[in-house]
Coordinates of C-alpha atoms in Angstrom, one line a residue:
M1 CA -6.0 65.5 45.1
N2 CA -8.5 62.6 45.6
W3 CA -10.8 64.4 43.3
C4 CA -8.1 64.5 40.6
R5 CA -7.5 60.8 40.9
S6 CA -11.3 60.0 40.6
S7 CA -11.6 62.2 37.6
D8 CA -8.7 60.6 35.9
G9 CA -10.2 57.1 36.5
A10 CA -13.6 58.1 35.1
F11 CA -11.9 59.6 32.0
G12 CA -9.9 56.4 31.5
L13 CA -13.1 54.3 31.8
F14 CA -14.8 56.5 29.3
L15 CA -12.0 56.1 26.8
L16 CA -12.1 52.3 27.3
L17 CA -15.8 52.1 26.6
L18 CA -15.4 54.3 23.6
L19 CA -12.7 52.1 22.2
L20 CA -14.8 49.0 22.7
V21 CA -17.8 50.6 21.0
N22 CA -15.6 51.6 18.1
C23 CA -14.2 48.1 17.8
G24 CA -17.7 46.6 17.8
C25 CA -18.7 49.0 15.1
E26 CA -15.7 48.2 13.0
K27 CA -16.3 44.5 13.3
A28 CA -20.0 45.0 12.4
N29 CA -18.9 47.1 9.5
Y30 CA -16.4 44.6 8.4
R31 CA -18.9 41.8 8.3
H32 CA -21.3 44.0 6.5
I33 CA -18.7 44.8 3.9
E34 CA -17.8 41.1 3.5
K35 CA -21.5 40.4 2.8
R36 CA -21.7 43.2 0.4
V37 CA -18.6 42.0 -1.5
L38 CA -20.0 38.4 -1.7
D39 CA -23.3 39.7 -3.0
S40 CA -21.5 41.8 -5.6
I41 CA -19.4 38.9 -7.1
I42 CA -21.7 35.9 -6.7
G43 CA -25.1 37.4 -6.1
P44 CA -28.1 36.4 -8.2
G45 CA -27.6 37.2 -11.8
R46 CA -23.9 38.2 -11.3
Y47 CA -22.1 34.9 -11.5
D48 CA -22.8 31.7 -13.6
S49 CA -21.1 28.6 -12.1
R50 CA -21.7 26.7 -15.4
I51 CA -19.1 28.8 -17.3
R52 CA -15.4 28.0 -16.8
P53 CA -13.0 30.9 -16.1
H54 CA -10.6 32.3 -18.8
G55 CA -7.1 31.1 -19.3
I56 CA -3.9 32.9 -18.4
N57 CA -4.1 36.7 -18.8
N58 CA -7.8 36.5 -19.5
T59 CA -7.3 34.7 -22.8
D60 CA -9.5 32.1 -24.3
G61 CA -6.9 29.4 -23.4
P62 CA -7.5 26.6 -21.0
A63 CA -8.0 27.2 -17.3
I64 CA -4.9 26.3 -15.3
V65 CA -5.6 24.4 -12.0
N66 CA -2.7 23.8 -9.6
V67 CA -3.0 20.7 -7.5
N68 CA -1.3 19.5 -4.3
I69 CA -2.3 16.8 -1.8
Y70 CA -1.5 16.0 1.8
I71 CA -1.5 12.3 2.6
R72 CA -2.8 11.9 6.1
S73 CA -2.8 8.1 6.5
I74 CA -2.6 4.8 4.6
S75 CA -4.5 2.2 6.5
K76 CA -3.9 -1.0 4.6
I77 CA -2.3 -2.5 1.4
D78 CA -4.1 -5.7 0.4
D79 CA -2.2 -8.2 -1.7
V80 CA -5.2 -10.4 -2.4
T81 CA -7.5 -7.8 -3.8
M82 CA -4.6 -5.6 -4.9
E83 CA -6.0 -2.4 -3.4
Y84 CA -5.1 0.1 -0.7
S85 CA -6.9 2.8 1.3
V86 CA -5.7 6.3 1.8
Q87 CA -7.0 9.4 3.5
L88 CA -5.8 12.7 2.1
T89 CA -6.4 16.4 2.0
F90 CA -6.9 17.4 -1.6
R91 CA -6.3 21.0 -2.7
E92 CA -6.9 22.8 -5.9
Q93 CA -6.1 26.4 -6.8
W94 CA -7.1 28.4 -9.9
R95 CA -7.9 32.0 -10.9
D96 CA -11.3 33.2 -11.8
E97 CA -11.3 36.8 -12.9
R98 CA -15.0 37.1 -12.2
L99 CA -14.3 36.8 -8.5
E100 CA -11.9 39.8 -8.1
F101 CA -12.8 42.3 -5.4
D102 CA -11.3 45.3 -3.6
D103 CA -9.2 44.3 -0.6
M104 CA -9.7 47.7 1.1
N105 CA -6.0 48.4 1.3
G106 CA -5.1 45.0 2.7
Q107 CA -7.8 44.9 5.4
M108 CA -9.6 42.0 3.6
A109 CA -7.1 39.3 2.9
Y110 CA -9.6 36.7 1.6
L111 CA -13.2 35.7 1.7
T112 CA -14.4 32.3 3.1
L113 CA -17.2 30.7 1.2
T114 CA -19.3 28.1 3.1
D115 CA -21.2 26.9 0.0
P116 CA -18.7 25.7 -2.7
N117 CA -21.5 24.9 -5.1
K118 CA -22.0 28.6 -5.9
I119 CA -18.9 28.9 -8.0
W120 CA -17.3 26.9 -10.8
K121 CA -15.0 24.0 -9.8
P122 CA -12.9 21.6 -11.9
D123 CA -14.5 18.3 -12.8
L124 CA -11.6 16.2 -11.4
F125 CA -12.0 12.5 -10.6
F126 CA -9.8 9.7 -9.4
S127 CA -9.5 7.2 -12.3
N128 CA -8.3 4.2 -10.2
E129 CA -10.8 4.7 -7.4
K130 CA -12.9 1.7 -6.2
E131 CA -14.7 3.4 -3.2
G132 CA -14.6 6.9 -1.7
H133 CA -16.4 9.2 0.6
F134 CA -16.3 12.7 2.1
H135 CA -16.0 13.5 5.8
D136 CA -19.0 15.3 7.3
I137 CA -18.2 15.1 11.1
I138 CA -19.1 17.5 12.7
M139 CA -19.4 19.8 9.7
P140 CA -18.4 19.0 6.0
N141 CA -14.6 19.1 5.9
V142 CA -14.5 21.6 3.0
L143 CA -12.6 24.9 2.7
L144 CA -13.0 27.5 0.0
R145 CA -11.2 30.8 0.0
I146 CA -11.5 33.7 -2.5
Y147 CA -8.6 36.1 -2.7
P148 CA -8.8 39.7 -4.0
N149 CA -7.0 38.9 -7.3
G150 CA -9.6 36.2 -8.1
E151 CA -7.5 33.2 -6.9
V152 CA -9.6 30.4 -5.5
L153 CA -8.4 27.8 -3.0
Y154 CA -10.5 24.7 -2.7
S155 CA -9.5 22.1 0.0
I156 CA -11.4 18.9 1.0
R157 CA -10.7 15.9 3.1
I158 CA -11.5 12.5 1.5
S159 CA -11.0 8.8 2.0
L160 CA -10.4 6.6 -1.0
M161 CA -10.0 2.9 -1.8
L162 CA -7.7 2.7 -4.8
S163 CA -6.7 -0.2 -7.0
C164 CA -3.0 -1.1 -7.0
P165 CA -1.9 -3.7 -9.6
M166 CA 1.0 -5.6 -8.1
D167 CA 3.9 -7.7 -9.5
L168 CA 4.6 -10.5 -7.0
K169 CA 7.4 -12.2 -8.8
Y170 CA 9.9 -11.3 -6.1
Y171 CA 7.5 -11.7 -3.1
P172 CA 8.3 -11.2 -0.3
L173 CA 11.4 -9.3 -1.4
D174 CA 9.4 -7.0 -3.7
K175 CA 8.6 -3.3 -4.1
Q176 CA 5.2 -2.2 -5.2
T177 CA 4.2 1.0 -6.9
C178 CA 0.7 2.3 -6.0
S179 CA -0.6 5.3 -7.8
I180 CA -3.1 8.1 -7.2
I181 CA -4.4 9.1 -10.7
M182 CA -6.4 12.3 -11.1
A183 CA -7.9 13.4 -14.4
S184 CA -10.5 15.7 -15.9
Y185 CA -13.8 13.9 -16.7
G186 CA -15.5 16.3 -19.2
Y187 CA -13.2 19.2 -20.0
T188 CA -10.5 18.5 -22.6
T189 CA -7.1 20.1 -22.6
D190 CA -8.5 22.9 -24.7
D191 CA -10.5 24.0 -21.7
L192 CA -8.8 22.6 -18.5
V193 CA -5.3 21.7 -17.6
F194 CA -4.1 20.2 -14.3
L195 CA -0.6 21.1 -13.1
W196 CA 1.3 20.0 -9.9
K197 CA 1.9 22.9 -7.6
V198 CA 5.4 24.2 -7.9
G199 CA 7.3 23.4 -4.7
D200 CA 6.2 20.5 -2.5
P201 CA 3.3 19.2 -4.5
V202 CA 2.8 16.1 -2.3
Q203 CA 3.1 16.1 1.5
V204 CA 3.1 13.1 3.7
T205 CA 2.4 13.0 7.4
K206 CA 5.3 12.3 9.7
N207 CA 3.3 9.7 11.7
L208 CA 2.7 7.4 8.7
H209 CA 3.1 3.8 9.9
L210 CA 2.3 0.7 7.9
P211 CA 2.3 -2.9 9.3
R212 CA 4.1 -4.6 6.5
F213 CA 5.4 -1.9 4.2
T214 CA 7.5 1.2 4.3
L215 CA 6.9 4.2 2.1
E216 CA 10.3 4.5 0.4
K217 CA 9.6 7.5 -1.9
F218 CA 7.0 9.1 -4.2
N219 CA 7.1 10.6 -7.7
T220 CA 4.8 13.1 -9.4
E221 CA 4.1 12.5 -13.1
Y222 CA 1.8 13.7 -15.9
C223 CA -0.4 11.1 -17.6
T224 CA -2.5 13.1 -20.2
S225 CA -4.7 10.5 -22.0
K226 CA -6.3 10.6 -25.4
T227 CA -9.7 8.9 -26.0
N228 CA -12.4 8.9 -28.7
T229 CA -13.9 12.1 -27.2
G230 CA -10.6 14.1 -27.0
E231 CA -7.5 14.6 -24.9
Y232 CA -7.9 15.0 -21.2
S233 CA -5.4 16.4 -18.7
C234 CA -4.2 13.9 -16.1
I235 CA -1.7 13.9 -13.2
R236 CA -0.4 11.1 -11.1
V237 CA 1.6 10.5 -8.0
D238 CA 3.4 7.1 -7.6
L239 CA 3.9 5.8 -4.1
I240 CA 6.7 3.3 -3.9
F241 CA 6.3 0.8 -1.0
K242 CA 9.0 -1.6 0.2
R243 CA 7.9 -4.7 1.9
E244 CA 9.2 -5.4 5.4
F245 CA 11.2 -8.6 5.4
S246 CA 11.3 -9.2 9.2
Y247 CA 7.7 -10.4 9.4
Y248 CA 8.2 -13.0 6.7
L249 CA 11.6 -14.1 8.2
I250 CA 9.8 -14.9 11.5
Q251 CA 6.6 -16.4 10.0
I252 CA 7.9 -18.2 7.0
Y253 CA 11.6 -18.6 6.5
I254 CA 12.7 -19.7 10.0
P255 CA 9.8 -22.3 10.4
C256 CA 10.6 -23.8 7.0
C257 CA 14.3 -24.1 7.9
M258 CA 13.4 -25.8 11.2
L259 CA 11.1 -28.3 9.5
V260 CA 13.9 -29.2 7.1
I261 CA 16.4 -29.7 9.9
V262 CA 13.9 -31.8 11.9
S263 CA 13.4 -34.0 8.8
W264 CA 17.2 -34.6 8.8
V265 CA 17.1 -36.0 12.3
S266 CA 16.0 -39.3 10.7
F267 CA 19.5 -39.7 9.3
W268 CA 20.8 -40.3 12.8
L269 CA 18.2 -42.8 13.8
D270 CA 18.9 -46.5 13.6
Q271 CA 17.9 -48.0 10.3
N272 CA 15.9 -50.7 12.1
A273 CA 13.8 -48.0 13.9
I274 CA 11.2 -48.0 11.1
P275 CA 8.1 -46.6 13.0
A276 CA 10.1 -43.6 14.4
R277 CA 11.6 -42.7 11.0
V278 CA 8.3 -43.1 9.1
S279 CA 6.4 -41.0 11.7
L280 CA 9.1 -38.2 11.6
G281 CA 9.2 -38.1 7.8
V282 CA 5.5 -38.1 7.2
T283 CA 4.8 -35.5 10.0
T284 CA 7.4 -33.0 8.6
L285 CA 6.1 -33.5 5.1
L286 CA 2.5 -32.8 6.0
T287 CA 3.5 -29.8 8.1
M288 CA 5.5 -28.4 5.2
A289 CA 2.6 -28.9 2.9
T290 CA 0.3 -27.1 5.3
Q291 CA 2.7 -24.3 5.6
T292 CA 2.9 -23.9 1.8
S293 CA -0.9 -23.9 1.6
G294 CA -1.2 -21.2 4.2
I295 CA 1.3 -19.0 2.4
N296 CA -0.6 -19.4 -0.9
A297 CA -3.9 -18.7 0.8
S298 CA -2.8 -15.2 1.7
L299 CA -1.8 -14.4 -1.9
P300 CA -3.8 -14.1 -5.1
P301 CA -3.7 -16.9 -7.6
V302 CA -1.3 -15.7 -10.2
S303 CA 0.0 -17.5 -13.3
Y304 CA 3.7 -16.9 -12.7
T305 CA 6.1 -18.3 -10.2
K306 CA 6.9 -16.2 -7.1
A307 CA 10.1 -16.2 -5.1
I308 CA 8.3 -17.6 -2.1
D309 CA 7.1 -20.6 -4.3
V310 CA 10.7 -21.4 -5.1
W311 CA 11.7 -21.3 -1.4
T312 CA 8.8 -23.5 -0.3
G313 CA 9.3 -25.9 -3.2
V314 CA 13.0 -26.4 -2.3
C315 CA 12.1 -26.9 1.4
L316 CA 9.4 -29.4 0.4
T317 CA 11.9 -31.2 -1.8
F318 CA 14.4 -31.6 1.0
V319 CA 11.7 -32.9 3.4
F320 CA 10.4 -35.3 0.8
G321 CA 14.0 -36.3 0.0
A322 CA 14.6 -37.2 3.6
L323 CA 11.6 -39.5 3.6
L324 CA 12.6 -41.0 0.3
E325 CA 16.1 -41.6 1.6
F326 CA 14.7 -43.8 4.4
A327 CA 12.7 -45.8 1.9
L328 CA 15.8 -46.3 -0.3
V329 CA 18.1 -47.1 2.6
N330 CA 15.6 -49.6 4.0
Y331 CA 15.2 -51.3 0.6
A332 CA 18.9 -51.4 0.1
S333 CA 19.4 -52.8 3.6
R334 CA 16.9 -55.6 3.0
T335 CA 18.4 -56.4 -0.4
D336 CA 21.9 -56.7 1.2
M337 CA 20.5 -58.9 3.9
H338 CA 18.9 -61.2 1.3
K339 CA 22.1 -61.3 -0.7
Q340 CA 24.1 -62.1 2.5
A341 CA 21.7 -64.8 3.5
A342 CA 21.8 -66.3 0.0
K343 CA 25.6 -66.2 0.0
Q344 CA 25.8 -67.9 3.4
Q345 CA 23.3 -70.5 2.1
R346 CA 25.4 -71.2 -0.9
K347 CA 28.5 -71.5 1.2
W348 CA 26.8 -73.9 3.6
D349 CA 25.6 -75.9 0.6
I350 CA 29.1 -76.1 -0.8
E351 CA 30.6 -77.1 2.5
H352 CA 28.1 -79.9 3.0
S353 CA 28.4 -81.1 -0.6
S354 CA 32.2 -81.4 -0.2
L355 CA 31.8 -83.3 3.1
D356 CA 29.4 -85.8 1.4
T357 CA 32.0 -86.3 -1.5
D358 CA 34.8 -87.0 1.0
H359 CA 32.6 -89.4 2.8
M360 CA 31.8 -91.2 -0.4
E361 CA 35.4 -91.4 -1.5
D362 CA 36.5 -92.9 1.9
G363 CA 33.7 -95.5 1.6
A364 CA 34.9 -96.5 -1.9
T365 CA 38.5 -96.9 -0.8
T366 CA 37.5 -99.0 2.1
F367 CA 35.4 -101.3 -0.2
A368 CA 38.3 -101.6 -2.6
M369 CA 40.7 -102.7 0.2
K370 CA 38.3 -105.2 1.4

């Protein structure tokens, strides 16, 4: 009985070793098959990356490239330079009939290519880009997959500094539209057409936090442009940002209101307290002017009037009016005092002149009686 148990254990161990060996052979064979497939489709003399693929149904029409992006982060939106920085995962998908291969009854779902330069890729560029770079830590953040039907998926992570022309007429109660514009550089619409991927073309991370803005919504558009050299395919996504008002309420609006109220304190001071009223009026006026200069320093010099300019102008007018009111009241008070003093002087003169007349008449009567 012990002998049977030992023989069963040895037989099970033999089956396990045989299974492991077979798995290793299958893996080795699978990698060998993958290498053979890659050599057969993009080997030397078999594929020319300079030639674009055919159009739909292997026609001579333009190659169709489906695009979708995943916005990972938006680090800042600068009002002065009118630009913003964004980090995104950019994906393109197209079909190249030259890259078709046998999937071995579903055993080979796709091939992963580590060198994207070996195949043709669309010549897309970002037309409103100021700066940009790829990510190479630890390895280049590039993904390229080839599917059995010739579909190619190209994905890359990039960081961009993009221009964003802003309209600041309603600042800080404004909404700004910043775009990501992508277009073909060399291929016209006869050779290459970009389309947004059907179903969720733009994805945004759930942890997107901006210090002074909120991403309200985004829209995808087509912006095909025509130049002297031809018509080029273009796609665009518009990001609509709403400015957060709470920051400006605490930093601008409440301090301005407090300065105006403090300037009104001079109305309750005695009109003869000239040093106190002058000091209070001049101090609040200078503080309000400094506040206005600080607000304008954080904004670009534009030729039109902004909403914040109207607010600070009204506050400055109220503060200046309080100081001007003291000057007018002081002048009117001194004028009234002079008038009152002149009136009293005339009254005194009239009274004294009447007394002198009575005295002269009494003297004449006395002389006549004598």
